[in-house]
mmCIF file of C-alpha atoms in Angstrom:
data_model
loop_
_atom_site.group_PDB
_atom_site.id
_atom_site.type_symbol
_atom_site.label_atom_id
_atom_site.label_comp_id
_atom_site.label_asym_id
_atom_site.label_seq_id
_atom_site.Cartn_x
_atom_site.Cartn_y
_atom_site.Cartn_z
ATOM 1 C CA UNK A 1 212.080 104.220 75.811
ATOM 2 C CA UNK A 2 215.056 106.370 74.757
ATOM 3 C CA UNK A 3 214.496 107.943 71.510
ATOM 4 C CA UNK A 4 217.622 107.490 70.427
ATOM 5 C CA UNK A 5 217.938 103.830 71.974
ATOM 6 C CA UNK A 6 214.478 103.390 69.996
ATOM 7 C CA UNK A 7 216.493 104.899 66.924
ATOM 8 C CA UNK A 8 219.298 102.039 66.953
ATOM 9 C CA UNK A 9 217.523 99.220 67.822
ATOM 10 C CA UNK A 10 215.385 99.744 64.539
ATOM 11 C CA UNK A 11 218.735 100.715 62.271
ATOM 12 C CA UNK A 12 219.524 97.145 63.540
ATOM 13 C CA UNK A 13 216.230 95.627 63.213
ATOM 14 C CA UNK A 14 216.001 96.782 59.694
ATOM 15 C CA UNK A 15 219.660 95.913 59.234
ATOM 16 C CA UNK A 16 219.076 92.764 60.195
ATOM 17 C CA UNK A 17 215.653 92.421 57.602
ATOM 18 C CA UNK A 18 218.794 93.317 54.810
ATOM 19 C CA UNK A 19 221.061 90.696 56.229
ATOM 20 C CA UNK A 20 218.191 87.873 55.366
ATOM 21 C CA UNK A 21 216.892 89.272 52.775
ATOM 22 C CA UNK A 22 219.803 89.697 50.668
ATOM 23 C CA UNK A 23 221.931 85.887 52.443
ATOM 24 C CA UNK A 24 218.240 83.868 52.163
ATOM 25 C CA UNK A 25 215.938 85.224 49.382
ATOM 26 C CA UNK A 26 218.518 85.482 46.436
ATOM 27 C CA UNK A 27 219.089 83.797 43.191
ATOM 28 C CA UNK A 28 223.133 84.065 42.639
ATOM 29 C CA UNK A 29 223.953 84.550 38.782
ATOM 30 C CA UNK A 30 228.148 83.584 38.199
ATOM 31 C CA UNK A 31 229.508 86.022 35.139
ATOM 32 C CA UNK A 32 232.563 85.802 34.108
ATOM 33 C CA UNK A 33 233.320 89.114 36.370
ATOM 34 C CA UNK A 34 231.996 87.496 39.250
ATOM 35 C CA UNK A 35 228.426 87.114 41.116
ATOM 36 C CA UNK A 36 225.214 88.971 40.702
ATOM 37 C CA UNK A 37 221.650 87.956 41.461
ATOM 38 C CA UNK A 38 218.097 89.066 42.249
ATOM 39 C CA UNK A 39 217.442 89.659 45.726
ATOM 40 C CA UNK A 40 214.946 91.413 47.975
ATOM 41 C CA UNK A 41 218.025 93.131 50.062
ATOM 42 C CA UNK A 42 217.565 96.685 48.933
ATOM 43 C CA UNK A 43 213.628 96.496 50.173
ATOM 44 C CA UNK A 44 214.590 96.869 53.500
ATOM 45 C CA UNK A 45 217.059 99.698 53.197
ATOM 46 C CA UNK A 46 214.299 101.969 51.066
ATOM 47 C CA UNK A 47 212.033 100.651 53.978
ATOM 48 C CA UNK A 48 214.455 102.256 56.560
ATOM 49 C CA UNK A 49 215.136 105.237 54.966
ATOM 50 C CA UNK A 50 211.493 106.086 54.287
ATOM 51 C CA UNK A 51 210.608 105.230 57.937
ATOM 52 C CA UNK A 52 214.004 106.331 60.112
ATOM 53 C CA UNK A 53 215.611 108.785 57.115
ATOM 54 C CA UNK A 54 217.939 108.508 54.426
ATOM 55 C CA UNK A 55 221.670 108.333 56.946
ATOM 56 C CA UNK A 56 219.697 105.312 59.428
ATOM 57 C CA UNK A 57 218.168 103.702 56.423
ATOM 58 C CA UNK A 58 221.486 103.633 54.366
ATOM 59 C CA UNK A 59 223.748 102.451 57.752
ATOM 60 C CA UNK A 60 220.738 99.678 58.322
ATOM 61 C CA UNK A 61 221.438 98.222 54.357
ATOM 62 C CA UNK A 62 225.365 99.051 54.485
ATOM 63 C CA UNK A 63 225.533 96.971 57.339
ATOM 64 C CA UNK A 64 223.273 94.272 56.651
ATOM 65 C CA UNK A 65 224.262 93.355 53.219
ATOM 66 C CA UNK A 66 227.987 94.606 53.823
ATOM 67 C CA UNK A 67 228.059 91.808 56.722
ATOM 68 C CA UNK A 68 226.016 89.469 54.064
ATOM 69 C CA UNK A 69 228.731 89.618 51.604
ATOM 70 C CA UNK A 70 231.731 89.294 54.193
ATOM 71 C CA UNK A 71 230.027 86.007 55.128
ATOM 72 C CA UNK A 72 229.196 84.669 51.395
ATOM 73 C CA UNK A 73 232.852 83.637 49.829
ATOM 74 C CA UNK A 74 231.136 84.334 46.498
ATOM 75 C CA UNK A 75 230.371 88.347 47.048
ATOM 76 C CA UNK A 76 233.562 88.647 49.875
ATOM 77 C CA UNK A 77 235.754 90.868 47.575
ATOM 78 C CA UNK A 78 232.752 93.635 46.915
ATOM 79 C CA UNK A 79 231.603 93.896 50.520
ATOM 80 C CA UNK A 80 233.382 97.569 49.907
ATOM 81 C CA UNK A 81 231.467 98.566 46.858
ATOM 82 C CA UNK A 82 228.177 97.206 48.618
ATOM 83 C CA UNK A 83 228.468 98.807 51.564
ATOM 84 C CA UNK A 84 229.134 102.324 49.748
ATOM 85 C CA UNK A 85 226.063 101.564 47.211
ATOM 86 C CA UNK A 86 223.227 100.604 49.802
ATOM 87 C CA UNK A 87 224.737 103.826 51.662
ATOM 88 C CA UNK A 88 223.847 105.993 49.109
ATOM 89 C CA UNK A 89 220.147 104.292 48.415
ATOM 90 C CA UNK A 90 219.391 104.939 52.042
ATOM 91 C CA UNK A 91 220.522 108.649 51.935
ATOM 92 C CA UNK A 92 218.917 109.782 48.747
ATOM 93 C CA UNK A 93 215.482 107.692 49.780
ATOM 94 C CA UNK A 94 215.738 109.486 52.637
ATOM 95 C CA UNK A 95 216.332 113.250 51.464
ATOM 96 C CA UNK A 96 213.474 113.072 49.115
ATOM 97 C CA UNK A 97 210.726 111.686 51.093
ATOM 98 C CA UNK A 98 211.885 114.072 54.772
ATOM 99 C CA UNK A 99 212.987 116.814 52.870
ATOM 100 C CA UNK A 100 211.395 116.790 49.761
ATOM 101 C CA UNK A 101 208.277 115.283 50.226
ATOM 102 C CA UNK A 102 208.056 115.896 53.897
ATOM 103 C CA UNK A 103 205.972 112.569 53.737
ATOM 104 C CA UNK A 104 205.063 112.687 57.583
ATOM 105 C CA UNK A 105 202.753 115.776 56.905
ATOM 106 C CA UNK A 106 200.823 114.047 53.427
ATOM 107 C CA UNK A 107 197.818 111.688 53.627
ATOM 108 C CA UNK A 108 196.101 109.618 51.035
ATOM 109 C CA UNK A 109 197.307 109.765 47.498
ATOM 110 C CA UNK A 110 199.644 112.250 47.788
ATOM 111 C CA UNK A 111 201.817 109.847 50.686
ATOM 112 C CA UNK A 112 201.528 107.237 47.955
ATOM 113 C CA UNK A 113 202.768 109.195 45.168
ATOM 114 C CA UNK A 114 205.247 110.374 47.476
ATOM 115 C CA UNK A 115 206.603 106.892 49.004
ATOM 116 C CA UNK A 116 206.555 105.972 45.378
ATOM 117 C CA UNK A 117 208.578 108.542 43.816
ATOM 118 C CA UNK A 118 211.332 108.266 47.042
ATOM 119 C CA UNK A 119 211.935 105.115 46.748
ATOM 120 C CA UNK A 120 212.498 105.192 43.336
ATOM 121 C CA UNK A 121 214.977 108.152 43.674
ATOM 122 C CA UNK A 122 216.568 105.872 45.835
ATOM 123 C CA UNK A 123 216.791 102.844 43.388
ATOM 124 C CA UNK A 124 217.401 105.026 40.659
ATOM 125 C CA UNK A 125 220.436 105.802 41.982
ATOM 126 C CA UNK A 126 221.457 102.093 42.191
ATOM 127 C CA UNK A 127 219.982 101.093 38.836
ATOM 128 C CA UNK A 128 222.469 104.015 37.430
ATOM 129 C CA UNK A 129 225.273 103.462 40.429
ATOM 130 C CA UNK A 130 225.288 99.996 40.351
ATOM 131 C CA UNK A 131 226.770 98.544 36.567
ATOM 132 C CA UNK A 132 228.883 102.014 36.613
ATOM 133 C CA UNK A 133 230.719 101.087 40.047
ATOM 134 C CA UNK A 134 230.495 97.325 39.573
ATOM 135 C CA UNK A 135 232.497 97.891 36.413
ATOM 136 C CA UNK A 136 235.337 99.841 37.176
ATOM 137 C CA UNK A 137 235.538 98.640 40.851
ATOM 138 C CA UNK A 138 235.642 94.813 39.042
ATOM 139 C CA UNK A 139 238.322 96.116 35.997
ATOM 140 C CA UNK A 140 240.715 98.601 37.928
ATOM 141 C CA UNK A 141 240.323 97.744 41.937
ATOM 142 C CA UNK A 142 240.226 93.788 41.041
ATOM 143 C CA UNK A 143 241.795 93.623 38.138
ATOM 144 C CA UNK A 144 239.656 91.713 36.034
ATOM 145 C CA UNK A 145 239.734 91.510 32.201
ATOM 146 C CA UNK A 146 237.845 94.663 30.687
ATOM 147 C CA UNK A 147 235.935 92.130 29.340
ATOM 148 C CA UNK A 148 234.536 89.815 32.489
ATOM 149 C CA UNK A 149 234.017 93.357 34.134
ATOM 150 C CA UNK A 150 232.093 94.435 31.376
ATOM 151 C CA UNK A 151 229.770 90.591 31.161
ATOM 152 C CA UNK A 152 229.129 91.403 34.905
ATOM 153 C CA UNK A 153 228.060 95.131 34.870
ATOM 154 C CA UNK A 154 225.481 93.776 31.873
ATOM 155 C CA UNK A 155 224.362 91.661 33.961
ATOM 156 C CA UNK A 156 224.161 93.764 37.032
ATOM 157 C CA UNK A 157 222.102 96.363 34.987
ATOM 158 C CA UNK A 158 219.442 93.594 34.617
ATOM 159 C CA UNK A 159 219.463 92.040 38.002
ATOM 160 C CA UNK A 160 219.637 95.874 39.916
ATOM 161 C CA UNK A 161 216.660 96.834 37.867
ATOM 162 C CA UNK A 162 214.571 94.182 38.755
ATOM 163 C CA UNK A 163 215.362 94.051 42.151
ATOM 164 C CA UNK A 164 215.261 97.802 42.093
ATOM 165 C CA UNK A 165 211.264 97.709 40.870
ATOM 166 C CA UNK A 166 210.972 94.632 43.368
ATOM 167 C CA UNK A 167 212.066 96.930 46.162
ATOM 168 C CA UNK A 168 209.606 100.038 44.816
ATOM 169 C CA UNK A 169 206.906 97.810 45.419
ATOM 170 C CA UNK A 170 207.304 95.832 48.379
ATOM 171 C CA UNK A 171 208.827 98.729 50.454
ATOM 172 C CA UNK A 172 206.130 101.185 49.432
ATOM 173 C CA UNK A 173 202.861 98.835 50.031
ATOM 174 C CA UNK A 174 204.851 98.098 53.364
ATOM 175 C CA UNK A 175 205.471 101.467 54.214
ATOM 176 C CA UNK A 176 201.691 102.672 53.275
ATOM 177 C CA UNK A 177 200.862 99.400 56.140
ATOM 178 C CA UNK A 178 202.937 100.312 58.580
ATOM 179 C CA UNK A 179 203.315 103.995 58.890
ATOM 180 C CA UNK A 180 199.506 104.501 60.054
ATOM 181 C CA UNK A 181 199.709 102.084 62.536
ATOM 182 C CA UNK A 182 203.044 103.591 63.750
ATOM 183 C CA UNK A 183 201.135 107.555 63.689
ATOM 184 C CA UNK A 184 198.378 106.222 65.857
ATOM 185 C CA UNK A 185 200.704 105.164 68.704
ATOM 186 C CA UNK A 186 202.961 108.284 68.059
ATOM 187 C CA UNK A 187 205.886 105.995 67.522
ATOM 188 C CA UNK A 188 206.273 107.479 63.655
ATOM 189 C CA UNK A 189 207.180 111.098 64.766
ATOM 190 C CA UNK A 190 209.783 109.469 67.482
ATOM 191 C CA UNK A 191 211.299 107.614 65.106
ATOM 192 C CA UNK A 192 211.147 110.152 61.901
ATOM 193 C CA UNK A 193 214.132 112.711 61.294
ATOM 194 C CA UNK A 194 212.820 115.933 62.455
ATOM 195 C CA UNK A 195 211.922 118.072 59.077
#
C-alpha cells in the first residue's frame, strides 16, 4: 500500500478513536459558562502524534473531537476553540518525541521515559492552553459574564488535568504495545515522520 494512502487512512482511523472517545466515554459537567467533562478524547490524539507525528496526530484529534462537538448541541459553539487546542496537543507531542526524542531510534527505558515525557509536553500544553483559551474565548468571543467564563475555566483546569494524566497513561502503555509489533512488520518506519 501507498505510503501516503497508509498515512490517511490512520489520521482517520485515529480520528475516528477521538470521535468515540470524546461523544461515548465522557462525563459532561454544566458550569455556569457552559460544558466541560472528563473524557478519554485527547488519548487518541497523543496516540497519533507519537505514532504518525505531531501535524497527523493533531489533524486526527482536531477532526475527531471538532466533528464531536459540531454534533453534541451542548459543546456546538466551541467546536472552534477545540479544534485549535487538540491541534496544538498533536503538534507539540509530536515535535518532542520525532525531533526531540527521536523515539524510533530508543529501546527499553529510555522509549518509555521518552513516550512519557512527549506526551506530557503535549498535555501540558492543554492543561496550561485549555482554562486560558476557554476563558477568554467564553468572556470576549461568546460573550458570557466574566464571571460564568471564569466558573467554567475552574472547572476546565480540573477536568483537562485529569483527563490530561488519563491520556499520559493510556496513550503511553498503548504506544509501548503497539509500536514493537508495528517495527517487526516495518509498518512503524512507513508510517513515522522521517527524522
Amino acid at each position: 500500500m501507498n505510503t501516503k494512502i497508509l498515512k490517511i487512512v490512520l489520521v482517520g482511523l485515529m480520528a475516528g478513536l477521538c470521535y468515540i472517545s470524546f461523544m461515548f466515554l465522557q462525563i459532561k459537567i454544566p458550569t455556569p459558562g457552559g460544558f466541560t467533562s472528563f473524557h478519554l478524547g485527547n488519548t487518541f490524539c497523543v496516540l497519533a502524534a507519537l505514532l504518525l507525528g505531531g501535524l497527523p496526530g493533531g489533524i486526527a484529534g482536531a477532526i475527531g473531537m471538532g466533528i464531536a462537538d459540531l454534533l453534541d448541541p451542548a459543546y456546538v459553539i466551541v467546536a472552534p476553540k477545540t479544534i485549535i487546542l487538540k491541534l496544538g496537543i498533536g503538534i507539540i507531542t509530536g515535535l518532542v518525541a520525532h525531533r526531540i526524542f527521536h523515539i524510533q531510534h530508543k529501546q527499553g527505558k529510555a522509549l518509555w521515559k521518552a513516550v512519557i515525557l512527549s506526551a506530557t509536553a503535549g498535555m501540558l500544553f492543554n492543561v496550561i492552553g485549555e482554562p486560558i483559551f476557554s476563558y477568554f474565548y467564553t468572556a470576549f468571543i461568546l460573550g458570557a459574564p466574566d464571571n460564568a467564563a471564569k466558573a467554567l475555566a475552574s472547572w476546565n483546569a480540573i477536568t483537562t488535568t485529569v483527563n490530561a494524566l488519563m491520556a499520559i497513561v493510556i496513550s503511553s502503555i498503548l504506544y509501548m504495545a503497539m509500536a514493537p509489533r508495528l517495527k517487526n512488520n516495518g509498518l512503524l518506519k512507513k508510517i513515522a515522520p522521517k527524522e
